[in-house]
Structure formats: structure tokens, C-alpha cells
Tab-separated table of C-alpha atoms in Angstrom:
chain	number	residue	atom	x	y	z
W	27	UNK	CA	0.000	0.000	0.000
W	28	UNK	CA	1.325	3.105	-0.810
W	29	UNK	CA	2.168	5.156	2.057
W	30	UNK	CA	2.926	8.580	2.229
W	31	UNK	CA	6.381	10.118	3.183
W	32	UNK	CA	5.218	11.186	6.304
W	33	UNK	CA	3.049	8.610	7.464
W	34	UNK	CA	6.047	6.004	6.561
W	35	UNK	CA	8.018	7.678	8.719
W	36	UNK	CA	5.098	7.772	11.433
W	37	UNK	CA	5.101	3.834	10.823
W	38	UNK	CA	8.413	3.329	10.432
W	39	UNK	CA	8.709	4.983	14.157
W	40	UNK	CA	5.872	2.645	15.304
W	41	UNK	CA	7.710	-0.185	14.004
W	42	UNK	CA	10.466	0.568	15.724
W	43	UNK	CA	8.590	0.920	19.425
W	44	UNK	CA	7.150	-1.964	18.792
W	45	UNK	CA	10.034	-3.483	18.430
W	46	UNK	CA	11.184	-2.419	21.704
W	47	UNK	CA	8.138	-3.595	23.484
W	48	UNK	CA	8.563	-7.198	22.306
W	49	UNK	CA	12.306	-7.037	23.738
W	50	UNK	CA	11.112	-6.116	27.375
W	51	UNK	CA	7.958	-8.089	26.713
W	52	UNK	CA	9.146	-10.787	28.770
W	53	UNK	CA	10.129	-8.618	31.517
W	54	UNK	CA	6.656	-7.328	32.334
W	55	UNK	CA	4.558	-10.404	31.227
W	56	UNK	CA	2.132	-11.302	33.579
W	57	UNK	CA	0.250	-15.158	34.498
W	58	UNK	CA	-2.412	-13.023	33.018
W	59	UNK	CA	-2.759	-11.299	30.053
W	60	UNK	CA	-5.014	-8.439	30.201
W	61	UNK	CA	-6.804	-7.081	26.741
W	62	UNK	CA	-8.683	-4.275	25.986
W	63	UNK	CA	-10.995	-4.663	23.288
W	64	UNK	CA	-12.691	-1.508	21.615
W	65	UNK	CA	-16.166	-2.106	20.120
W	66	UNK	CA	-19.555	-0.111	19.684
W	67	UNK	CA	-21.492	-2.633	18.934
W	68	UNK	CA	-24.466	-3.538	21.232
W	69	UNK	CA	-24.772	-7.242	23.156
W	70	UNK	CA	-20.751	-7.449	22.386
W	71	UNK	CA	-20.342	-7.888	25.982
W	72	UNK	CA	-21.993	-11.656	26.151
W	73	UNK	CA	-19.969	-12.938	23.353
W	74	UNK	CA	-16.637	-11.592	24.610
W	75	UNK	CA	-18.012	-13.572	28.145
W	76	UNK	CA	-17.936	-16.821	26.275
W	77	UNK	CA	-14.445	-15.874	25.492
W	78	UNK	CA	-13.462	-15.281	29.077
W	79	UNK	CA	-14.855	-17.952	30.512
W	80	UNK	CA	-12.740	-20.446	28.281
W	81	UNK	CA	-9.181	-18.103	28.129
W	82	UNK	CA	-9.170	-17.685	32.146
W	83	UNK	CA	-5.401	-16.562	30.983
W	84	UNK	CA	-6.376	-14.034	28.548
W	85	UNK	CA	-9.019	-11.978	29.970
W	86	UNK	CA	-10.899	-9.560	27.522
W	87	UNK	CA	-12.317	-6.467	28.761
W	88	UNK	CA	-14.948	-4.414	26.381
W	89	UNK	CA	-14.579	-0.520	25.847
W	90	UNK	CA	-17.273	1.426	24.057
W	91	UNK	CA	-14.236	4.717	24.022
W	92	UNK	CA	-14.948	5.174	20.251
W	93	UNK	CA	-18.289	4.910	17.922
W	94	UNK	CA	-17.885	3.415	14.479
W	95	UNK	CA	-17.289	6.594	12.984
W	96	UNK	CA	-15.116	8.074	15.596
W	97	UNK	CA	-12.514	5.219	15.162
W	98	UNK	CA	-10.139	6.671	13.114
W	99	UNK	CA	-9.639	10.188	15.065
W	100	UNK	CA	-9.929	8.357	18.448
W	101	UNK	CA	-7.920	5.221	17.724
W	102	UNK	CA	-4.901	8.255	16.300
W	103	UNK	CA	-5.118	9.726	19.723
W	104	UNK	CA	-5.032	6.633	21.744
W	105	UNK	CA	-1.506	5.828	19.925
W	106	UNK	CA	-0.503	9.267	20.445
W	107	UNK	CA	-0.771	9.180	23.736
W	108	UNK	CA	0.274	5.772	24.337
W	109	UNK	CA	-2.511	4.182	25.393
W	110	UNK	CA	-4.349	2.339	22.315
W	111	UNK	CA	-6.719	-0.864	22.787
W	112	UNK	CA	-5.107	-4.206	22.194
W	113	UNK	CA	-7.958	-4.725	19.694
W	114	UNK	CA	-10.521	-2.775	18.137
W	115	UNK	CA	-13.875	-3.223	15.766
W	116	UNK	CA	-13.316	-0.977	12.523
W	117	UNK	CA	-15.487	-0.559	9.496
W	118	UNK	CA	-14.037	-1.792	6.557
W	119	UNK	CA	-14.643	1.780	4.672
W	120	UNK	CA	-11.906	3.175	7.615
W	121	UNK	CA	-9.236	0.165	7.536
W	122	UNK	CA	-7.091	1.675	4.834
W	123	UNK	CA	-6.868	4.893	7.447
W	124	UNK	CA	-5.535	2.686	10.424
W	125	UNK	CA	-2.796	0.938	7.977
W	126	UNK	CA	-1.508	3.588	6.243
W	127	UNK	CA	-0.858	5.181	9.663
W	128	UNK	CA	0.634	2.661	10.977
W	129	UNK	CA	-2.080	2.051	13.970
W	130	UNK	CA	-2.690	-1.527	13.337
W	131	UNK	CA	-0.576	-4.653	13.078
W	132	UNK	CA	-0.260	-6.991	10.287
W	133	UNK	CA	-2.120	-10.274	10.802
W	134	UNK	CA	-1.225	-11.699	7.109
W	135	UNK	CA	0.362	-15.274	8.813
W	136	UNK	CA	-1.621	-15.599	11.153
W	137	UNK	CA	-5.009	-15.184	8.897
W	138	UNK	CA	-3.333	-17.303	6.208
W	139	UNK	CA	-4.963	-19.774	7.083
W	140	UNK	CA	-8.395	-19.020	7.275
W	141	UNK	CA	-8.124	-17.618	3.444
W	142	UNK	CA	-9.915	-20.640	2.025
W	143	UNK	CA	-13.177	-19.887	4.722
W	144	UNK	CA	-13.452	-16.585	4.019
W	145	UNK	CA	-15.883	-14.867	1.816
W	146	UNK	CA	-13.982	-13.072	-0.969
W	147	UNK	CA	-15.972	-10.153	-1.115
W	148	UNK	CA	-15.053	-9.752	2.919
W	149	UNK	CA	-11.108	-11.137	2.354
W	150	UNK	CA	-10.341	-8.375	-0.397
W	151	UNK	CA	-11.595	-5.582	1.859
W	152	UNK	CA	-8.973	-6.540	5.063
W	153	UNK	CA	-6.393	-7.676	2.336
W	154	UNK	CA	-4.424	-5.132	0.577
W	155	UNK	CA	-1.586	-6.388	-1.760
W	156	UNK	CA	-0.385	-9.514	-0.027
W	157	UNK	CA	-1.204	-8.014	3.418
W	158	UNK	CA	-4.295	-9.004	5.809
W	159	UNK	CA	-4.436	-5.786	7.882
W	160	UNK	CA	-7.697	-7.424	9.916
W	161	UNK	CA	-10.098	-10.305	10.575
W	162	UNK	CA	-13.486	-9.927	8.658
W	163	UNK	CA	-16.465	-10.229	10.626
W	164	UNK	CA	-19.102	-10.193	8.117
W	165	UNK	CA	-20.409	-9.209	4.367
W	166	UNK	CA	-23.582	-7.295	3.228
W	167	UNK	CA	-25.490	-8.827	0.948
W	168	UNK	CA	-27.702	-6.024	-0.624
W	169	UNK	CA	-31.606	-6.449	-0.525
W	170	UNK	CA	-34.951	-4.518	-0.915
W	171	UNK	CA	-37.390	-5.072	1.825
W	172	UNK	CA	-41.096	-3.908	1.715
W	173	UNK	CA	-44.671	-3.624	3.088
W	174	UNK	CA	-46.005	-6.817	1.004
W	175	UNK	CA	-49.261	-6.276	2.713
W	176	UNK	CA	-49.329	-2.597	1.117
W	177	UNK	CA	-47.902	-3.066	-1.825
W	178	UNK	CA	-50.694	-5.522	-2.466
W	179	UNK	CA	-53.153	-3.273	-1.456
W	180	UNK	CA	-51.844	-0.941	-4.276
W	181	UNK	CA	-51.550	-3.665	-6.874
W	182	UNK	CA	-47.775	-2.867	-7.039
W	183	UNK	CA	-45.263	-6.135	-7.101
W	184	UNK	CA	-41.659	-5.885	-5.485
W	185	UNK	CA	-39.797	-4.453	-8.579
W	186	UNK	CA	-36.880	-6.654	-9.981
W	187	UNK	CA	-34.833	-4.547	-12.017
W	188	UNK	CA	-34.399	-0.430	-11.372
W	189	UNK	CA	-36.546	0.537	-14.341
W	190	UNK	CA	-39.229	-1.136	-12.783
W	191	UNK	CA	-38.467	0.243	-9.266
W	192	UNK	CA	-38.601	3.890	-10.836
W	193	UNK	CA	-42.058	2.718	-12.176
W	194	UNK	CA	-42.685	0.962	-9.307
W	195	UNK	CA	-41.897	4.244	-6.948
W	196	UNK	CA	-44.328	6.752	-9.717
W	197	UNK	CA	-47.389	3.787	-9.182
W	198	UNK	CA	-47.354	4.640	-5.196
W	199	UNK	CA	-47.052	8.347	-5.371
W	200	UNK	CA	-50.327	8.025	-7.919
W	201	UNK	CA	-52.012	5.334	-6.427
W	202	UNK	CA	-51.773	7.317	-2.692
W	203	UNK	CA	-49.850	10.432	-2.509
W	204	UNK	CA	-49.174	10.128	0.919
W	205	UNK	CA	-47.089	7.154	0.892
W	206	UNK	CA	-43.644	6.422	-0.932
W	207	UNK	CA	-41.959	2.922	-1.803
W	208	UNK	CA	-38.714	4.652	-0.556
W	209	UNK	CA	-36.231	7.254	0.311
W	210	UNK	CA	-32.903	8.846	-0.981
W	211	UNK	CA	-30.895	10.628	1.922
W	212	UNK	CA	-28.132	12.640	1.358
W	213	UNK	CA	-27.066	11.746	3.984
W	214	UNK	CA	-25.948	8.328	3.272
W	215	UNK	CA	-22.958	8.074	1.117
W	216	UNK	CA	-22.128	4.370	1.935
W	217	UNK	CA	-25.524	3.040	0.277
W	218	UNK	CA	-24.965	5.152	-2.587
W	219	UNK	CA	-21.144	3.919	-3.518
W	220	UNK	CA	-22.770	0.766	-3.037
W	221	UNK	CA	-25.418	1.176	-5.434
W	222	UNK	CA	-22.309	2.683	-8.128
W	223	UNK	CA	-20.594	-0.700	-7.452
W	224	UNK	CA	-23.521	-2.652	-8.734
W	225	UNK	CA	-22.824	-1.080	-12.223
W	226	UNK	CA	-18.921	-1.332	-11.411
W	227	UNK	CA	-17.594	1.711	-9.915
W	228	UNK	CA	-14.818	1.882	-7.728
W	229	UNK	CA	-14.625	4.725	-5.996
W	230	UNK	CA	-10.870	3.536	-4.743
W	231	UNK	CA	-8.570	0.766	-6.402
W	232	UNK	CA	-4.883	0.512	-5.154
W	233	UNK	CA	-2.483	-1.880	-7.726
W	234	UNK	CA	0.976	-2.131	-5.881
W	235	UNK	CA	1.667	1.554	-4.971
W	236	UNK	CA	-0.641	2.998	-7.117
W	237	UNK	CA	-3.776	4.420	-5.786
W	238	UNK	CA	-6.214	5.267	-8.180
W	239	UNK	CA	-9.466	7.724	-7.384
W	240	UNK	CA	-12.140	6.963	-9.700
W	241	UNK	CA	-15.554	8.191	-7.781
W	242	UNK	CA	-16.929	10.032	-10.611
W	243	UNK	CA	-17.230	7.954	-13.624
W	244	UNK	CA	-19.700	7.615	-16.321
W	245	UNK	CA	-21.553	4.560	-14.960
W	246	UNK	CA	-21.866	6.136	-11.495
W	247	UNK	CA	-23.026	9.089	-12.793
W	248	UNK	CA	-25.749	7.431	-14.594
W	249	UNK	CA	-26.299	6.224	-11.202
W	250	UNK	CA	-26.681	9.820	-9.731
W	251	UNK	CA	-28.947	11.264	-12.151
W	252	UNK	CA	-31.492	7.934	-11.809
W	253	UNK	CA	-32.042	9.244	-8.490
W	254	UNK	CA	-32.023	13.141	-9.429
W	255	UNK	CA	-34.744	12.030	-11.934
W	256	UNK	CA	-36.835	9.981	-8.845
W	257	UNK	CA	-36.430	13.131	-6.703
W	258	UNK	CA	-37.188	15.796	-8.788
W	259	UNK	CA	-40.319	13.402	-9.270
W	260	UNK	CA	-40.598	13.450	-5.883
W	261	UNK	CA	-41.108	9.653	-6.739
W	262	UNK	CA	-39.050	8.944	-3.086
W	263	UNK	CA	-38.698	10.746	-0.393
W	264	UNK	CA	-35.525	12.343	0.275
W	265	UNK	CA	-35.742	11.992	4.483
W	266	UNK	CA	-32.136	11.131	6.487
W	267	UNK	CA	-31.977	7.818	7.041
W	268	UNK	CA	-31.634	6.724	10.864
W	269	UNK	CA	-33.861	10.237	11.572
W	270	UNK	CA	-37.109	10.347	14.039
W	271	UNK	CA	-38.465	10.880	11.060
W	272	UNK	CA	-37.878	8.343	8.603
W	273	UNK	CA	-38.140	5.940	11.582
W	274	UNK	CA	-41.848	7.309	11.970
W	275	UNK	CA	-42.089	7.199	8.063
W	276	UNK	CA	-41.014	3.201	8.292
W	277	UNK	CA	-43.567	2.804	11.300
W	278	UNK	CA	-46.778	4.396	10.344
W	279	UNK	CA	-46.523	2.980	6.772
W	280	UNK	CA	-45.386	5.932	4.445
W	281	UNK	CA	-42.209	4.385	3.958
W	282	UNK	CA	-43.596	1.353	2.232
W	283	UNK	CA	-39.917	0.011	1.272
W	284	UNK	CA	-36.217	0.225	2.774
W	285	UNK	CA	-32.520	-0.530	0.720
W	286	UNK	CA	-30.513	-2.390	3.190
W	287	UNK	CA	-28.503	-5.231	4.011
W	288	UNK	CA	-28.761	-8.329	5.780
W	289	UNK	CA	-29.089	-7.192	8.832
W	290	UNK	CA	-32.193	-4.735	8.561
W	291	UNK	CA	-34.920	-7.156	9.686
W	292	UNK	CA	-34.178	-6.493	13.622
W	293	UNK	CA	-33.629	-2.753	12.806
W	294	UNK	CA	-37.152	-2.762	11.111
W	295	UNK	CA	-38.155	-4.913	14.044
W	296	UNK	CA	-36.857	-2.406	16.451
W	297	UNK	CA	-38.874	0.765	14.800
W	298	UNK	CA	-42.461	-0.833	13.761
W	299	UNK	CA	-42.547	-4.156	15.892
W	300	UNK	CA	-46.214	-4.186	14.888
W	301	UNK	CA	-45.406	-5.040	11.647
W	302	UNK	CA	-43.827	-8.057	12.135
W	303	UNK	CA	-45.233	-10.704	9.448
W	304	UNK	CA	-46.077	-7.802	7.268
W	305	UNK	CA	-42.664	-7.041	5.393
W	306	UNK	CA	-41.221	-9.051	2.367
W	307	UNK	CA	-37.862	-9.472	1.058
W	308	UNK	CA	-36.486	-9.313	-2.534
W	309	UNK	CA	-32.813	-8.838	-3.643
W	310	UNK	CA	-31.776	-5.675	-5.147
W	311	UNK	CA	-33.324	-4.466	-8.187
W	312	UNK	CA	-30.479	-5.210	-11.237
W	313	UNK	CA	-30.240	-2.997	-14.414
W	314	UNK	CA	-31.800	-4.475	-17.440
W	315	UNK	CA	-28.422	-4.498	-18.711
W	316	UNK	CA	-24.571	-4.098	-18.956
W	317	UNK	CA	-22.422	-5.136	-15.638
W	318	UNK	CA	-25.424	-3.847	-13.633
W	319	UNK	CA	-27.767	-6.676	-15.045
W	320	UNK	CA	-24.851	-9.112	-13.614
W	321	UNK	CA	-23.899	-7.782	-10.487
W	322	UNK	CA	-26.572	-8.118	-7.614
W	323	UNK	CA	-25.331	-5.172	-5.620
W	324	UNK	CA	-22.255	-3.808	-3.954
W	325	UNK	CA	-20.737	-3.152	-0.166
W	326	UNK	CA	-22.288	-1.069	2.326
W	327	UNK	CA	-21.387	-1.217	6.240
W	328	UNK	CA	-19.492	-4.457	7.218
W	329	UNK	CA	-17.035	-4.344	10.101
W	330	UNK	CA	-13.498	-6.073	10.966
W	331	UNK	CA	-11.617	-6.834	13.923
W	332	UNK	CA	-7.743	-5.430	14.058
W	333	UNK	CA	-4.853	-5.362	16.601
W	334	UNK	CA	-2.890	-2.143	17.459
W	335	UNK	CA	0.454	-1.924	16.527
W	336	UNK	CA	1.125	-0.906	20.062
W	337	UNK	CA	-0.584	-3.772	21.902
W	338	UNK	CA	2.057	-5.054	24.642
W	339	UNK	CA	0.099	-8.576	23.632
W	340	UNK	CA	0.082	-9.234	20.252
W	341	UNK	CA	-0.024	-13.098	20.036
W	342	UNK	CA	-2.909	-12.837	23.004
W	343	UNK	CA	-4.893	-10.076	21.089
W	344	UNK	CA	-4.594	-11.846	17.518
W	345	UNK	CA	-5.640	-15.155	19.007
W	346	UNK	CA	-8.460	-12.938	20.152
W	347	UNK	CA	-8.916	-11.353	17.550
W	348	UNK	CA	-9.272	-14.585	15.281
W	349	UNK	CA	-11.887	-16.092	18.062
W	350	UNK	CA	-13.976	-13.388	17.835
W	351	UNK	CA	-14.302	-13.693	13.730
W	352	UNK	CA	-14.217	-17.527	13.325
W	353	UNK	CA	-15.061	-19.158	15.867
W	354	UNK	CA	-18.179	-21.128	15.539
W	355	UNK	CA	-19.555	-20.321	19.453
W	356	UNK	CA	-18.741	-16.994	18.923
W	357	UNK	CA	-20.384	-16.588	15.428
W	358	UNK	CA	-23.428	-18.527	16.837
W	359	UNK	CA	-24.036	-15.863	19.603
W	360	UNK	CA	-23.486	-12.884	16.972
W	361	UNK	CA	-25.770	-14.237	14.627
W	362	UNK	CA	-28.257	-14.953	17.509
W	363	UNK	CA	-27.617	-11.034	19.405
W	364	UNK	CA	-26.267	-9.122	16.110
W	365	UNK	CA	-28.109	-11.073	13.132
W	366	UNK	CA	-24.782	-10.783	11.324
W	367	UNK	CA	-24.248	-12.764	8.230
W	368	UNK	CA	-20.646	-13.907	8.826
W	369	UNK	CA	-17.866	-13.553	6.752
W	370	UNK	CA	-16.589	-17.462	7.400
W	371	UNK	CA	-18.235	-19.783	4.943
W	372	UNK	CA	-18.348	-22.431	7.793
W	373	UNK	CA	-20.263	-20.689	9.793
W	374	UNK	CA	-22.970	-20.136	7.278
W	375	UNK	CA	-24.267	-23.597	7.875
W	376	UNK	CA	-25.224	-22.354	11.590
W	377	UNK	CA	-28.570	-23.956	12.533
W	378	UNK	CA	-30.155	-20.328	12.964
W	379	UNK	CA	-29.209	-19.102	9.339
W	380	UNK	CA	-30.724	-22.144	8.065
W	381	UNK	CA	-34.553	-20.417	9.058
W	382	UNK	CA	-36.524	-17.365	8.048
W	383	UNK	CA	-35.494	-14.272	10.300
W	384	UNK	CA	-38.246	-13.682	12.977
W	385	UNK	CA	-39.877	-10.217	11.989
W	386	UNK	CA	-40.061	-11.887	8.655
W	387	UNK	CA	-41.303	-15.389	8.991
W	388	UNK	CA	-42.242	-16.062	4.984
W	389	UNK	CA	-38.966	-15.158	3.952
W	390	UNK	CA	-37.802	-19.245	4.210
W	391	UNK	CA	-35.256	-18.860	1.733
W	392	UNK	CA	-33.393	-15.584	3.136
W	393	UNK	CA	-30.124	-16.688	4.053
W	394	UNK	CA	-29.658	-18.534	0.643
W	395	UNK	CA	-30.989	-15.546	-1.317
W	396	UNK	CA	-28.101	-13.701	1.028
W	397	UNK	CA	-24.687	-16.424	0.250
W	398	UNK	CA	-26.355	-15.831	-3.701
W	399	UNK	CA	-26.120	-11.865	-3.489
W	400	UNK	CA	-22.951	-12.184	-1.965
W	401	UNK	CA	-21.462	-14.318	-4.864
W	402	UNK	CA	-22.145	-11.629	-7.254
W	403	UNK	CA	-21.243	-8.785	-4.957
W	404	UNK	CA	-17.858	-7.451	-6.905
W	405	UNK	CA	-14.844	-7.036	-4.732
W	406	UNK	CA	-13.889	-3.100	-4.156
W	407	UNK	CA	-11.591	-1.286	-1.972
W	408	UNK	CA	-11.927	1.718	0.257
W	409	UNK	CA	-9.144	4.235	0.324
W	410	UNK	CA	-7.464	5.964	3.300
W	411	UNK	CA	-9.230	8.893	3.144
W	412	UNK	CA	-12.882	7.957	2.658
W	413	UNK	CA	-14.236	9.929	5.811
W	414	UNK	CA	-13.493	13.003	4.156
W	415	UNK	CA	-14.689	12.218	0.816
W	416	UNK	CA	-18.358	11.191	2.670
W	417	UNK	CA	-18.248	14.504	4.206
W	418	UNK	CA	-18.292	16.247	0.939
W	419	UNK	CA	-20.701	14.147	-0.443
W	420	UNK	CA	-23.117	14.794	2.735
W	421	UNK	CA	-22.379	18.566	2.189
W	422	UNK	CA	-22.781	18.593	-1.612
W	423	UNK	CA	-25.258	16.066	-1.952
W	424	UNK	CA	-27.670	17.913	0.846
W	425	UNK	CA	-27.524	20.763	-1.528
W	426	UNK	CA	-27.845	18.847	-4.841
W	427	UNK	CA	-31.287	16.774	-3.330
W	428	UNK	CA	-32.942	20.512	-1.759
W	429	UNK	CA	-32.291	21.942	-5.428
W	430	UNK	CA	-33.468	18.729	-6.892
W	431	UNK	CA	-30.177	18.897	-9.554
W	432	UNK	CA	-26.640	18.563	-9.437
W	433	UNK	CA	-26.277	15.541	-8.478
W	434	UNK	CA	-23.715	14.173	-10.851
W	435	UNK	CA	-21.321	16.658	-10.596
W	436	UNK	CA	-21.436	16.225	-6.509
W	437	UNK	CA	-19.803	12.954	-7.649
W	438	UNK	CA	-17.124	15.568	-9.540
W	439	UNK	CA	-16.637	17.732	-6.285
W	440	UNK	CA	-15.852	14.162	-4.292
W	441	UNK	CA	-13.381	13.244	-6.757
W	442	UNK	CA	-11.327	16.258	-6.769
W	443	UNK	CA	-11.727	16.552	-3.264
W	444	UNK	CA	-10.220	12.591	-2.636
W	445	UNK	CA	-7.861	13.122	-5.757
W	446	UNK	CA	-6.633	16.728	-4.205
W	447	UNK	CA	-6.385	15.083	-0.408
W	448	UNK	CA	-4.177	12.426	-1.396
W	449	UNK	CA	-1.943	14.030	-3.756
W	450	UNK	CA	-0.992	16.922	-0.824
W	451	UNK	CA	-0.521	13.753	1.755
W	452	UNK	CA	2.057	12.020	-1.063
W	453	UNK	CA	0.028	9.106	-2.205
W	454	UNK	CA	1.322	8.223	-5.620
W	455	UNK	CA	-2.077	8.363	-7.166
W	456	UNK	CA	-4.042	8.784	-10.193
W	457	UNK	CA	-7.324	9.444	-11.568
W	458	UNK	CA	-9.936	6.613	-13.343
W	459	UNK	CA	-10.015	7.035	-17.075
């Protein structure tokens, strides 16, 4: 990965005190190793129990010191100051920011071989070059969930390609002009790379040294101005995701449809529990043609588990680490508390994937219509500096859906801005053709 002259030297510096910890390591080793493992998400506590209750020599104790998207800044201090976790959760969009400052260790033997049980799509986004950088937790097969008992009310049928979904979205609005099959938010920049990847953009691609920024190309443009077209419709709404109001919106019925992942049916659960029985399931609309007729979506959210280059433990917090990721009790009690859809093949065979999600009892076949998605879900990188390029987006994009135009060439302000950002930090990098 190409690192930048200062950031090298950053690493290079990290290297070398963690060189000098393993030398005294044995002189301050303890019967007990003690770990501290950062992580936002919720019920993480009872599967890092199971841990500690079988590694009574390792014990594990859970920080919530950072959010997911406070990683990076928090996680820079922490080294700063000397004081990092041993391990920590990161989303796989901020990875490339923890390697290419040096903040996390490399785990390529040690992962080697768990290569053949991993899920590609989850592999290539820890894996850069012939480095594993962390331990995938999970993948995010794309899919379109709806009110089936509305829909049917309106005559409409769960859409199966996107020119049907834009017909799909005008029917509703017609039919009853107070409800909408969806939203756009501006405020979401991870769904809508994801939706460019399904007609095969990557926003980041790094070949040896060579970064190369490619956010605005043709086919995600034609991407952007789809949705212009459905806004300036006002065919969807164009409400924040994750707001009061959306989560009203999704409650009360005039959100008839939600573009998620996996893992929506307990978020859906969580904001209309009434509903339960009432929603339906269908993979993401394709295009009628070109790559986006082949691909069945692209990566949104997903998380990994990575070691600090500082950790005074690192064979303790890697063996952790690894646990946490693969092993089958621990993957059993995330599926069961997080309703992840794990990155280790194996552990896709888990009794509990093998039925219909609760809030969605019909949907019999929804763990195999997820391990399908994900086997035509392309492999993409993130780059190291994709928390700034979202903040443009949000910023641009805000503007671009209130003026109901524009929003291709936000994609052209995000590309300049990532292209710009990396060229001043010394990237060797170039832009998509």
C-alpha cells in the first residue's frame, strides 16, 4: 500500500517501538494477560463472556471509548498518547486509514490460514496487496425489503430490475400520494457507492503503490442522475436515514420500502414491531443491462476486527482477535444477538441461518438468497481517506437533493476533493479514465 512520506516515517517509528516492546515483553509479562478490546457494537459484551470464561489466561475487557465513525480520530489519539486498545472493531470503509498510519498490526500469517473460509468479497476488503491488515467479521449482501401487505393493497409487485423500481416508486405516489416505496438521503454516502458498485464503480482501487481515485465515472453518474430524476419526481422521499423521522415514516406505513442489508430485519423490528409478518424481502433491483444486469449489488457497512500496533500482547490479542471472527460459538451468539451474516463460509451452515429471520417469517429462503447476493457482490476497496470524501458528499449532496439537480457533478466535487487530499498527503495516485 502506498504510504505517504510522512506517514512512513510515522510507521516506520511505530515499528520501531514496537520493536522495543517485544524485547522487554518478557520482563513485564504477567500469568495473566489483560486485553482491551474496543467495540460499539451492542450485546458485544456476552460474546466476549464466552471468550473469558474459556481463556481464564487471557481476559478480555470491552470498551465502548470510540463509535464506528469516531474510530479513526480516536484510535490516532489513543496511539498518540500511548494508550491504544489491544484490539478494536473498525469498518471496513476506515481500515485503509488505520494501515496507512501505521495504527494496526499486520495479521497476514496468522489469517493465512483461514483464506480458504473466508468470503472473498469480505477477504479483499482486510487484504491489501499480499497483506491481511484485519479479521473480517461479516459481508452485506444487498436487498430490498417492503410492506407486502401494502404493496398488495396498491396492486404494485416488489420491482426486480431499477426501471421497474422507478415505475414501481411513480405507481405509489399516484395510487396514494401520501405514501412512498422509498427514500434517498443525502445523507448516506455508503448506500450510494454501493449502489455505483452494482454497475462497477470503484470509488478507490490501489495496484501495488498505485492508488487510483475513480468516484466520478460515467456509470456512477448514470447512477446519480437515476435518483435526481426519482427526486425531482418526488417519486421517493428524500428523508435522512436513521432520523425520528424516517423511523416514523417506516412505522406508520409511508415508507412502504427500505434498501438495506442483511441485517435490517431487527432494525425494522426495532422501529415498527407491529409489523412483524407484514414485510417481504427481494434482492436488489439489477439494471436491465450491462455489468449492472450481472452484479446483484455492492458493499455497504461491514465491520473487521484489528490489533494495534502498540498492543504489549500481540499473540494474546490476535488469538483474540481470530476467536472473535471464526469461531463457531462466537459466530453462533453474533448471529443470535447481532443477526450478522458472517464472513466465514463455515459458519454459514449455523442452525439459525438455516430459518426465516423472525420479523419476517415467509422469507424461508433468506439466508440462501443472502450467500447468492454475496457471490455476485464485486470485490472493491476503500481508500485511506474515505471519511473526508463522505463529508463532501453529505455537504454537496444535501444541496444537490434541496435543489433537486446537481447531483452528478457532486460525484465531480468528491473526486477532486479525494484526488486533491491524497496528492498533498504524497500518495502516488491517479485518476480513473
Amino acid at each position: 500500500m502506498s504510504i505517504p512520506t510522512g506517514a512512513r516515517a510515522a510507521r516506520n517509528l511505530l515499528a520501531a517501538s514496537f520493536a522495543t516492546l517485544l524485547l522487554v515483553a518478557p520482563a513485564i509479562s504477567q500469568d495473566k494477560v489483560e486485553l482491551t478490546y474496543w467495540n460499539w457494537a451492542p450485546h458485544i459484551d456476552e460474546v466476549v463472556a464466552i471468550w473469558n470464561e474459556q481463556n481464564p489466561d487471557i481476559h478480555v475487557t470491552v470498551s465502548r471509548a470510540a463509535a464506528a465513525g469516531e474510530i479513526v480520530q480516536k484510535l490516532s489519539a489513543a496511539h498518540t498518547a500511548g494508550n491504544p486498545p489491544d484490539v478494536t472493531n473498525v469498518t471496513y470503509q476506515d481500515l485503509p486509514a488505520l494501515v496507512v498510519n501505521g495504527l494496526v498490526a499486520d495479521m497476514t500469517a496468522e489469517m493465512a490460514p483461514n483464506k480458504g473460509q473466508i468470503a472473498p468479497v469480505a477477504w479483499n476488503l482486510v487484504t491489501f496487496g499480499d497483506t491481511t491488515w484485519a479479521t473480517p467479521q461479516g459481508t452485506s449482501p444487498m436487498m430490498l425489503f417492503y410492506r407486502k401487505d401494502l404493496l398488495a393493497e396498491l396492486g404494485i409487485e416488489p420491482p426486480k430490475t431499477w426501471e421497474a423500481f422507478a415505475e414501481a416508486a411513480k405507481a405509489v405516489r399516484a395510487a396514494d400520494s401520501t405514501k412512498y416505496l422509498t427514500h434517498f438521503a443525502s445523507s448516506d454516502p455508503g448506500t450510494f457507492a454501493a449502489l455505483t458498485h452494482q454497475v462497477g464503480a470503484q470509488w478507490w482501487a490501489l495496484n501495488g503503490d498505485q492508488w487510483t481515485v475513480d468516484i466520478n465515472s460515467e456509470p456512477a453518474k448514470q447512477v446519480a442522475q437515476y435518483w435526481q430524476d426519482l427526486v425531482a419526481e418526488d417519486a421517493v422521499a428524500s428523508m435522512q436515514t436513521f432520523s425520528p423521522e424516517w423511523g416514523a415514516a417506516i412505522a406508520n406505513g409511508t415508507l412502504l420500502g427500505f434498501i438495506s442489508a442483511v441485517w435490517a430485519p431487527p432494525l425494522i423490528e426495532n422501529l415498527a414491531p407491529d409489523t412483524k409478518g407484514q414485510w417481504g424481502v427481494v434482492p436488489l433491483p439489477r439494471w436491465s443491462e450491462g455489468t449492472g444486469a450481472e452484479l446483484a449489488g455492492g458493499v455497504t457497512g461491514g465491520s473487521a476486527t484489528a490489533v494495534s500496533a502498540l498492543s504489549k500482547h500481540p499473540e494474546e490479542a490476535k488469538k483474540f482477535a481470530i476467536w472473535i471472527t471464526n469461531n463457531e460459538e462466537a459466530l453462533s451468539a453474533y448471529v443470535r444477538l447481532m443477526n450478522i451474516w458472517p464472513a466465514r463460509l463455515e459458519a454459514r451452515k449455523l442452525p439459525q441461518l438455516q430459518e426465516a429471520p423472525t420479523f419476517i417469517p415467509d422469507a424461508a429462503n433468506f439466508y440462501q438468497m443472502a450467500a447468492e447476493i454475496d457471490a455476485d457482490t464485486p470485490s472493491i476497496s476503500w481508500g485511506p481517506n474515505v471519511s473526508m470524501a463522505f463529508d463532501v458528499y453529505r455537504n454537496a449532496m444535501g444541496d444537490a437533493v434541496q435543489n433537486k439537480s446537481g447531483f452528478a457533478e457532486v460525484l465531480d466535487a468528491v473526486q477532486k476533493a479525494a484526488f486533491d487530499d491524497m496528492t498533498n498527503q504524497g500518495y502516488t495516485v491517479a485518476e480513473g479514465q
